[in-house]
């Protein structure tokens, strides 16, 4: 039911409607409405604690792991409400990959990290796994650096390499969407640059939502920008427009750094 | 308004009056305390070695490593294999109980139980570890053995099975608690990484958490085995003192520890071979647990820095 077919003609991948979310009694997301379109990079910006992470973790229902979370509203993913009882979480997450703020490889070899997803979903054939690993590492622009040390522990890689490994790990199950929560905040400028180039490359095949604290990064890599403030979506639209002629005063204050 | 506190002056005054002597003597006192435990350990090991030497010089090795143990016979024989066999079999039975139950309990506590439930269950489980072993021994003899007799009618009143099981129950908290510690120290970000790939809770537990915590888990097994090998009361009461060499766990057998209990409670006259055999058994027992503890340390060190 969460197949790529059906609504493929429509460019809308995610349609979020009146989404509210509470941690216990604290409301973290308030009446969010937005659409994420195919093969676009959507940047999510806003001050610390405004709900950016919460929002993208709702898109693959990672927030379900937190017992006190309650939600209302709907999130349609290719036309299916992901909160519907018939939706299997594991199935949703195989088509919506996620990359975290801090690189979090498993304490296994580089190869085992990449093929972890394919393996748990039943691919056993050594040759197929090798092929998947190579393709994913190539897509994550890491292949050349690690091809001779696939059996080394992933923790021997640099931070930037680890993050690209985590991207490769997500790509290995051929998702449709990639969610990234500040994927470069733990990295130096060179590694950041690499990841940004990679995102530009990946958007040909994937739909990407990325949380970032860097205005320049949002401006450089995204097509659409969503500005959150205290759990509300203040403004959402073309990145160019948001960064040149924002409609809301608060957006302007934030992106120009005049925010109190 | 009070005058500002002149911290610098106060410090200057106090630092002079600080007793240099105390600073010098106290570390020596600490060293003395540390030495006491080290010296007693050395003393005990030396005694074990010297008195075992007397035993080994009287009894040929061929006899020591035989299966005939009859220390009080007119024609005595000091084969240690029945004791080693009894020790290993009861410990194995204990591990068959403690590993599966302890590990699954740890998995439940670390990965599935809510925070609130974990906080109530773990201390309760640890109380189990505080029960005196004599109570467990009594429990094996007067409760578990009669219960098992209904299933296995041929079971002896003294047997290896029942104390083995009870010993397993006794070390469940140890396995569960140490394994739980190892599993909950696996960073959450690793679990999230797997969840985000569509892994189920069980897959995360078995394919991420347990492999990442494996060194701590195995170390807990090894420490538990070492505990079972050294355990005395339960096997003395539950398994009796038959010195037969047998693999039949429904029969009575004697462990190394129980042998020492039997002999120190009366029968061995000082200077006899039987008396020195106690030291030999003690030494072998010590080597067993020492090796186990070394293995546990090695394992937990070797894999410590993996993530
Ligand atoms: N597990 C949680 N339990 C309770 N409250 C939480 C939890 N996670 C986040 N919150 C609260 O929800 C609000 C939004 O947090 P969130 O992590 O989504 O912010 P963010 O925009 O990602 O911030 P940052 O830029 O610092 O990462 C915050 O007020 C935070 O305190
Ligand atoms: Mg965040």
XYZ file of C-alpha atoms and ligand atoms in Angstrom:
599
model
C 0.000 0.000 0.000
C 2.971 2.245 0.474
C 4.157 1.476 -3.006
C 5.536 4.041 -5.335
C 2.777 3.266 -7.797
C -0.753 4.640 -7.767
C -0.244 8.295 -7.107
C 3.032 8.472 -8.969
C 1.674 10.949 -11.470
C 1.149 13.410 -8.679
C 4.299 15.209 -7.640
C 3.228 15.287 -4.012
C 5.082 12.800 -1.845
C 4.007 14.020 1.570
C 0.930 15.993 2.345
C 0.812 17.065 5.977
C -2.589 18.226 7.166
C -3.352 19.908 10.492
C -0.600 18.037 12.289
C -0.335 18.549 16.045
C 2.039 16.742 18.357
C 2.387 16.671 22.124
C 5.131 15.373 24.400
C 2.952 14.630 27.417
C 1.231 17.976 27.975
C 3.727 20.071 26.032
C 2.682 20.788 22.505
C 5.687 20.644 20.153
C 3.944 20.948 16.787
C 0.936 23.168 16.118
C -1.362 22.747 13.169
C 1.281 22.088 10.524
C 0.225 22.055 6.879
C 2.680 21.527 4.066
C 3.400 19.450 1.007
C 6.706 17.854 0.087
C 7.198 17.269 -3.608
C 9.035 14.628 -5.515
C 12.743 15.114 -6.281
C 12.877 18.306 -4.341
C 15.021 19.247 -1.394
C 12.964 20.761 1.398
C 14.968 22.594 4.042
C 13.554 22.913 7.534
C 14.927 25.841 9.476
C 14.181 27.556 12.760
C 15.691 28.256 16.172
C 16.632 25.510 18.590
C 13.677 23.746 20.177
C 11.150 24.906 17.568
C 10.248 21.339 16.596
C 12.324 20.658 13.466
C 13.578 17.273 14.610
C 10.189 16.391 15.982
C 8.647 17.205 12.618
C 10.905 15.062 10.463
C 10.823 12.240 12.993
C 7.060 12.284 12.602
C 7.378 11.739 8.845
C 8.741 8.217 9.390
C 7.004 7.851 12.741
C 10.232 7.560 14.681
C 8.431 9.598 17.339
C 6.408 6.445 18.043
C 9.410 5.194 20.010
C 8.761 7.895 22.606
C 5.930 6.633 24.815
C 4.575 10.043 25.827
C 4.015 11.296 22.258
C 0.469 11.941 21.028
C -0.474 13.251 17.608
C -3.532 14.522 15.790
C -4.059 15.403 12.151
C -2.983 13.500 9.069
C 0.162 12.877 7.097
C -0.506 11.466 3.653
C 2.419 9.665 2.109
C 1.661 8.940 -1.546
C -1.981 9.284 -0.630
C -1.995 6.956 2.392
C -2.358 8.336 5.899
C 0.699 7.055 7.770
C -1.196 7.122 11.054
C -3.715 4.642 9.654
C -3.809 1.362 11.567
C -3.188 -0.614 8.387
C 0.205 1.027 7.861
C 3.099 -1.087 9.065
C 5.791 1.053 10.605
C 8.609 -1.129 9.310
C 7.245 -0.892 5.792
C 6.983 2.885 5.953
C 10.556 3.156 7.201
C 11.930 1.038 4.384
C 10.727 3.622 1.892
C 11.578 6.632 4.042
C 15.235 6.595 5.055
C 16.722 8.702 7.809
C 20.149 10.182 8.490
C 20.863 11.507 11.953
C 22.715 14.477 13.362
C 25.531 12.410 14.830
C 26.844 9.658 12.566
C 25.590 6.416 14.125
C 27.118 3.441 12.322
C 26.740 0.024 13.916
C 29.878 -1.398 15.567
C 30.368 -3.704 12.596
C 32.390 -3.667 9.408
C 31.777 -1.078 6.712
C 30.268 -3.747 4.497
C 27.982 -5.083 7.237
C 26.778 -1.558 7.939
C 25.700 -0.960 4.378
C 23.982 -4.309 3.904
C 22.325 -4.290 7.335
C 18.978 -3.121 5.914
C 18.924 -5.478 2.904
C 19.877 -8.338 5.211
C 17.141 -7.847 7.765
C 14.686 -7.595 4.905
C 15.662 -11.012 3.635
C 18.418 -10.593 1.044
C 20.947 -13.359 1.702
C 22.725 -13.774 -1.616
C 26.383 -12.759 -1.155
C 26.765 -11.518 -4.709
C 23.638 -9.396 -4.533
C 24.729 -7.944 -1.198
C 28.139 -7.066 -2.589
C 26.511 -5.367 -5.542
C 24.154 -3.415 -3.258
C 27.063 -2.353 -1.078
C 29.050 -1.112 -4.047
C 26.140 0.798 -5.573
C 25.133 2.395 -2.282
C 28.672 3.393 -1.392
C 29.112 4.861 -4.862
C 25.895 6.860 -4.539
C 27.102 8.141 -1.194
C 30.443 9.164 -2.779
C 32.348 6.922 -0.403
C 33.240 3.930 -2.547
C 36.675 5.075 -3.671
C 37.737 5.804 -0.119
C 36.661 2.486 1.392
C 36.675 -0.080 -1.399
C 39.874 -1.681 -0.122
C 38.805 -1.831 3.497
C 35.206 -2.981 3.430
C 35.829 -5.411 6.264
C 37.305 -2.820 8.619
C 35.279 -1.587 11.533
C 33.155 1.434 10.629
C 34.414 3.285 13.683
C 37.832 3.568 12.057
C 36.384 6.056 9.548
C 36.471 9.819 9.976
C 33.301 11.626 11.064
C 32.502 12.762 7.537
C 33.095 9.294 6.151
C 30.928 7.804 8.875
C 28.117 10.158 7.940
C 28.394 9.210 4.266
C 28.404 5.578 5.370
C 25.141 6.225 7.197
C 23.762 7.775 4.020
C 24.916 4.717 2.047
C 23.244 2.522 4.657
C 19.950 4.346 4.099
C 20.299 4.185 0.322
C 20.930 0.433 0.406
C 17.255 -0.329 0.882
C 16.390 1.948 -2.038
C 14.099 4.349 -0.251
C 11.964 6.954 -1.901
C 12.509 9.730 0.626
C 15.551 10.681 2.690
C 15.070 12.548 5.942
C 18.176 14.252 7.270
C 18.433 15.856 10.685
C 21.358 18.306 10.665
C 23.533 15.779 8.827
C 26.531 18.102 8.672
C 26.442 19.752 12.079
C 29.118 17.421 13.447
C 31.371 17.822 10.413
C 34.119 20.141 9.272
C 33.634 22.433 6.213
C 35.265 20.037 3.762
C 33.172 17.065 4.826
C 30.121 19.351 4.853
C 30.846 20.403 1.322
C 31.040 16.784 0.224
C 27.688 15.986 1.772
C 26.100 19.053 0.195
C 27.365 18.027 -3.232
C 26.038 14.582 -2.527
C 22.582 15.906 -1.648
C 22.521 17.821 -4.917
C 23.317 14.589 -6.706
C 20.831 12.482 -4.733
C 17.858 14.706 -5.427
C 17.682 13.352 -8.958
C 16.542 10.055 -7.494
C 15.202 10.856 -4.065
C 12.977 13.298 -2.298
C 14.859 14.931 0.534
C 13.860 16.773 3.692
C 16.775 18.277 5.580
C 16.918 20.069 8.919
C 19.690 22.625 9.093
C 20.897 25.442 11.299
C 22.927 26.944 8.493
C 21.101 29.546 6.441
C 23.753 29.329 3.737
C 23.281 25.589 3.538
C 19.513 25.935 3.224
C 19.941 28.588 0.552
C 22.536 26.567 -1.354
C 20.926 23.170 -1.497
C 17.164 23.440 -1.078
C 14.296 24.081 -3.451
C 11.715 24.746 -0.741
C 12.201 26.099 2.745
C 9.984 25.704 5.792
C 10.527 28.075 8.690
C 9.390 26.794 12.086
C 9.005 28.843 15.225
C 7.851 27.467 18.574
C 6.104 24.522 16.993
C 4.382 26.540 14.291
C 5.103 26.600 10.584
C 5.519 30.318 10.011
C 6.354 30.324 6.348
C 6.806 27.756 3.635
C 7.680 28.267 0.002
C 10.369 28.485 -2.656
C 13.759 28.894 -1.071
C 14.591 31.808 -3.352
C 11.523 33.685 -2.303
C 11.958 32.945 1.416
C 15.495 34.199 1.321
C 14.863 37.296 -0.787
C 11.327 38.459 -0.099
C 9.927 36.644 2.935
C 6.315 37.448 3.704
C 6.527 37.197 7.451
C 8.561 39.636 9.513
C 9.691 36.797 11.826
C 11.103 34.845 8.886
C 13.042 37.857 7.761
C 14.387 38.442 11.264
C 15.500 34.848 11.561
C 17.254 34.516 8.233
C 19.011 37.814 8.580
C 20.218 36.824 12.022
C 18.324 39.578 13.807
C 16.438 37.033 15.849
C 16.314 37.684 19.606
C 26.889 46.611 53.076
C 29.453 44.095 54.326
C 33.031 44.463 53.332
C 33.887 42.236 50.377
C 35.298 38.867 51.403
C 38.993 38.752 50.735
C 39.225 35.172 49.502
C 42.831 35.463 48.579
C 43.903 36.362 52.135
C 41.881 33.585 53.698
C 43.369 31.035 51.363
C 46.835 32.304 52.073
C 46.268 31.927 55.814
C 44.691 28.474 55.596
C 47.126 26.975 53.208
C 49.927 27.479 55.667
C 48.102 25.751 58.503
C 47.342 22.709 56.365
C 49.010 19.717 57.993
C 51.748 18.454 55.780
C 52.146 15.460 58.060
C 48.624 14.186 57.428
C 49.199 14.558 53.722
C 52.223 12.346 54.042
C 50.893 9.741 56.457
C 47.463 9.084 54.987
C 48.696 7.562 51.713
C 50.767 5.109 53.769
C 47.665 4.091 55.696
C 45.845 3.540 52.415
C 48.749 1.480 51.125
C 48.654 -0.627 54.265
C 44.962 -1.415 53.770
C 45.586 -2.350 50.177
C 48.534 -4.502 51.194
C 46.498 -6.446 53.743
C 44.204 -7.847 51.096
C 47.047 -8.522 48.704
C 49.182 -10.165 51.386
C 46.392 -12.425 52.603
C 45.718 -13.498 49.036
C 49.391 -14.266 48.542
C 49.492 -16.098 51.881
C 46.499 -18.252 51.042
C 47.822 -19.111 47.605
C 51.244 -19.981 49.057
C 49.670 -22.270 51.655
C 47.608 -23.915 48.953
C 50.657 -24.476 46.809
C 52.949 -25.772 49.596
C 50.446 -28.145 51.140
C 49.290 -29.327 47.734
C 52.900 -30.062 46.969
C 52.992 -32.463 49.913
C 49.942 -34.164 48.520
C 51.312 -34.432 45.017
C 54.620 -35.774 46.301
C 52.808 -38.594 48.116
C 50.248 -39.497 45.485
C 51.322 -40.357 41.942
C 49.766 -38.215 39.212
C 48.282 -41.311 37.594
C 46.234 -41.842 40.702
C 45.272 -38.169 40.980
C 43.860 -38.176 37.485
C 41.965 -41.415 37.939
C 38.257 -41.867 38.477
C 38.545 -43.732 41.784
C 38.047 -41.522 44.799
C 38.081 -43.435 48.092
C 40.005 -41.406 50.646
C 38.891 -43.372 53.708
C 39.224 -46.828 52.229
C 41.688 -49.305 53.728
C 43.280 -49.100 50.307
C 42.793 -45.355 49.696
C 42.716 -43.726 46.291
C 42.691 -40.024 45.516
C 41.309 -39.700 42.014
C 40.048 -36.170 41.516
C 38.071 -36.746 38.330
C 34.784 -37.584 40.134
C 34.973 -34.206 41.873
C 35.821 -32.285 38.727
C 33.046 -34.115 36.938
C 30.574 -33.295 39.709
C 31.610 -29.646 39.690
C 31.396 -29.266 35.934
C 28.079 -31.104 35.594
C 26.305 -29.134 38.324
C 27.726 -25.895 36.907
C 26.592 -26.826 33.407
C 23.083 -27.530 34.637
C 23.149 -24.176 36.399
C 24.217 -22.376 33.236
C 21.487 -24.128 31.227
C 19.035 -22.428 33.573
C 20.798 -19.125 34.168
C 21.872 -18.173 30.632
C 18.543 -18.425 28.809
C 16.472 -17.031 31.668
C 19.010 -14.386 32.648
C 19.580 -13.190 29.095
C 15.906 -13.004 28.183
C 15.193 -11.199 31.443
C 17.963 -8.739 30.573
C 16.498 -8.268 27.091
C 13.095 -7.596 28.566
C 14.387 -5.128 31.126
C 16.668 -3.267 28.753
C 14.648 -3.226 25.534
C 10.984 -3.880 26.235
C 10.037 -2.857 29.763
C 8.855 0.679 30.363
C 11.154 2.852 32.416
C 8.825 2.560 35.394
C 8.622 -1.210 35.254
C 12.373 -1.544 34.865
C 12.940 0.570 37.928
C 10.709 -1.674 40.054
C 11.699 -5.047 38.589
C 15.455 -4.743 38.677
C 15.821 -4.199 42.437
C 13.344 -6.990 43.144
C 15.376 -9.319 40.986
C 18.535 -8.312 42.736
C 17.015 -9.286 46.092
C 17.116 -12.847 44.776
C 20.883 -12.520 44.776
C 20.875 -11.617 48.449
C 19.249 -14.826 49.671
C 21.790 -16.863 51.699
C 22.957 -19.903 49.772
C 22.113 -22.224 52.638
C 18.472 -21.294 52.069
C 18.840 -22.194 48.399
C 20.428 -25.503 49.402
C 17.597 -26.315 51.714
C 15.172 -25.284 48.988
C 16.852 -27.665 46.521
C 16.725 -30.579 48.928
C 13.290 -30.165 50.435
C 11.335 -28.619 47.583
C 12.897 -28.985 44.143
C 14.052 -32.601 44.523
C 10.619 -33.881 45.661
C 9.031 -31.891 42.838
C 11.389 -33.368 40.251
C 10.759 -36.860 41.647
C 7.218 -36.660 40.342
C 8.571 -36.249 36.828
C 11.619 -38.499 37.197
C 10.636 -41.267 39.648
C 14.144 -42.730 39.672
C 15.656 -39.491 40.956
C 17.731 -39.972 44.076
C 17.098 -37.971 47.241
C 20.550 -36.552 46.638
C 21.227 -35.784 42.988
C 23.116 -33.360 40.755
C 20.093 -32.115 38.833
C 18.188 -30.352 41.565
C 21.063 -28.356 43.110
C 22.223 -27.561 39.564
C 18.859 -26.031 38.747
C 18.677 -24.149 42.042
C 22.199 -22.851 41.589
C 21.079 -21.639 38.160
C 18.182 -19.812 39.757
C 20.567 -18.255 42.222
C 22.795 -16.805 39.483
C 19.976 -15.606 37.204
C 20.053 -12.128 38.801
C 23.784 -11.909 38.238
C 23.506 -12.777 34.542
C 20.420 -10.616 34.071
C 21.774 -7.623 35.906
C 25.225 -7.578 34.288
C 23.829 -8.284 30.821
C 21.222 -5.604 31.305
C 23.944 -3.128 32.203
C 25.829 -4.042 29.046
C 22.727 -3.749 26.878
C 21.487 -0.462 28.273
C 24.878 1.112 27.765
C 24.537 0.584 24.002
C 23.855 4.119 22.740
C 20.304 4.815 21.710
C 21.465 6.332 18.438
C 22.385 2.837 17.296
C 18.887 1.553 17.949
C 17.452 4.540 16.087
C 19.699 3.790 13.122
C 18.243 0.318 12.885
C 14.651 1.385 13.477
C 15.033 3.909 10.671
C 15.913 1.042 8.325
C 12.624 -0.651 9.125
C 13.954 -3.083 11.710
C 11.451 -4.475 14.194
C 12.016 -4.314 17.918
C 13.219 -7.929 17.967
C 15.596 -7.325 15.084
C 17.019 -4.301 16.847
C 17.481 -6.337 20.018
C 19.072 -9.363 18.370
C 20.992 -7.758 15.536
C 22.136 -4.474 17.021
C 21.935 -4.394 20.802
C 23.156 -7.900 21.609
C 26.082 -7.845 19.145
C 27.103 -4.428 20.456
C 26.850 -5.598 24.065
C 28.265 -9.060 23.488
C 31.437 -8.587 25.473
C 29.573 -7.538 28.588
C 27.067 -10.324 28.109
C 29.688 -13.042 27.694
C 31.629 -11.667 30.628
C 28.491 -11.996 32.741
C 28.181 -15.644 31.664
C 31.758 -16.379 32.585
C 31.489 -14.694 35.966
C 28.313 -16.666 36.596
C 30.078 -19.943 35.744
C 32.859 -19.011 38.099
C 30.294 -18.353 40.795
C 28.650 -21.732 40.158
C 31.970 -23.554 40.309
C 32.779 -22.034 43.659
C 29.286 -22.484 45.104
C 29.280 -24.786 48.114
C 26.201 -24.989 50.296
C 23.652 -25.787 47.621
C 25.612 -28.705 46.218
C 26.670 -30.007 49.612
C 23.075 -30.246 50.742
C 21.445 -31.144 47.438
C 23.927 -33.409 45.740
C 25.382 -35.350 48.642
C 28.726 -37.013 48.860
C 28.790 -39.960 46.487
C 32.242 -40.237 45.003
C 31.234 -42.203 41.961
C 32.382 -41.075 38.561
C 29.136 -40.847 36.616
C 27.412 -38.702 34.036
C 23.974 -39.602 35.343
C 22.661 -36.337 36.740
C 19.858 -38.084 38.619
C 22.458 -39.598 40.919
C 24.321 -38.114 43.822
C 27.757 -36.722 43.029
C 30.250 -34.679 44.935
C 31.734 -31.371 43.848
C 35.161 -30.103 44.804
C 33.629 -27.675 47.258
C 31.416 -30.305 48.875
C 34.416 -32.610 49.269
C 36.233 -29.934 51.224
C 33.182 -29.376 53.418
C 32.871 -33.098 54.124
C 36.511 -33.460 55.109
C 36.941 -30.323 57.111
C 33.938 -31.256 59.211
C 35.815 -34.045 60.875
C 37.391 -36.966 59.192
C 40.822 -35.825 58.100
C 43.594 -36.098 60.694
C 46.341 -33.514 60.285
C 49.286 -34.917 58.368
C 47.345 -37.645 56.597
C 47.178 -37.802 52.829
C 43.454 -37.103 53.052
C 44.234 -33.888 54.890
C 46.643 -32.689 52.227
C 44.201 -33.696 49.509
C 42.008 -30.829 50.720
C 44.702 -28.385 49.707
C 45.130 -30.002 46.330
C 41.397 -29.796 45.675
C 41.390 -26.233 46.953
C 44.211 -25.319 44.603
C 42.509 -26.844 41.584
C 39.268 -25.082 42.480
C 41.143 -21.826 42.807
C 42.737 -22.337 39.395
C 39.331 -23.005 37.863
C 37.783 -19.801 39.152
C 40.932 -17.808 38.473
C 40.935 -18.857 34.838
C 37.235 -18.007 34.548
C 37.760 -14.562 36.018
C 40.722 -13.923 33.742
C 38.664 -14.938 30.722
C 35.878 -12.593 31.804
C 38.317 -9.725 32.196
C 39.981 -10.450 28.895
C 36.664 -10.509 27.057
C 35.346 -7.317 28.549
C 38.607 -5.488 27.893
C 39.148 -6.727 24.405
C 35.890 -5.418 23.027
C 35.466 -2.366 25.207
C 36.335 0.342 22.681
C 34.214 -0.930 19.864
C 31.904 2.022 19.765
N 11.730 13.116 23.950
C 11.180 14.295 24.307
N 10.428 14.380 25.410
C 9.868 15.561 25.778
N 9.996 16.693 25.099
C 10.748 16.671 23.988
C 11.373 15.472 23.532
N 12.051 15.755 22.397
C 11.855 17.065 22.161
N 11.071 17.621 23.107
C 10.639 19.030 23.165
O 9.993 19.359 21.962
C 10.381 20.636 21.506
C 10.935 20.529 20.099
O 12.139 19.781 20.126
P 12.951 19.406 18.828
O 14.014 18.460 19.216
O 12.013 18.959 17.777
O 13.576 20.815 18.433
P 14.592 21.173 17.277
O 13.945 22.234 16.476
O 15.031 19.952 16.555
O 15.792 21.791 18.090
P 17.372 21.740 17.755
O 17.607 22.718 16.682
O 18.008 22.162 19.043
O 17.704 20.334 17.369
C 11.384 21.150 22.504
O 10.727 22.030 23.369
C 11.845 19.944 23.245
O 12.142 20.262 24.571
Mg 16.908 18.876 16.406
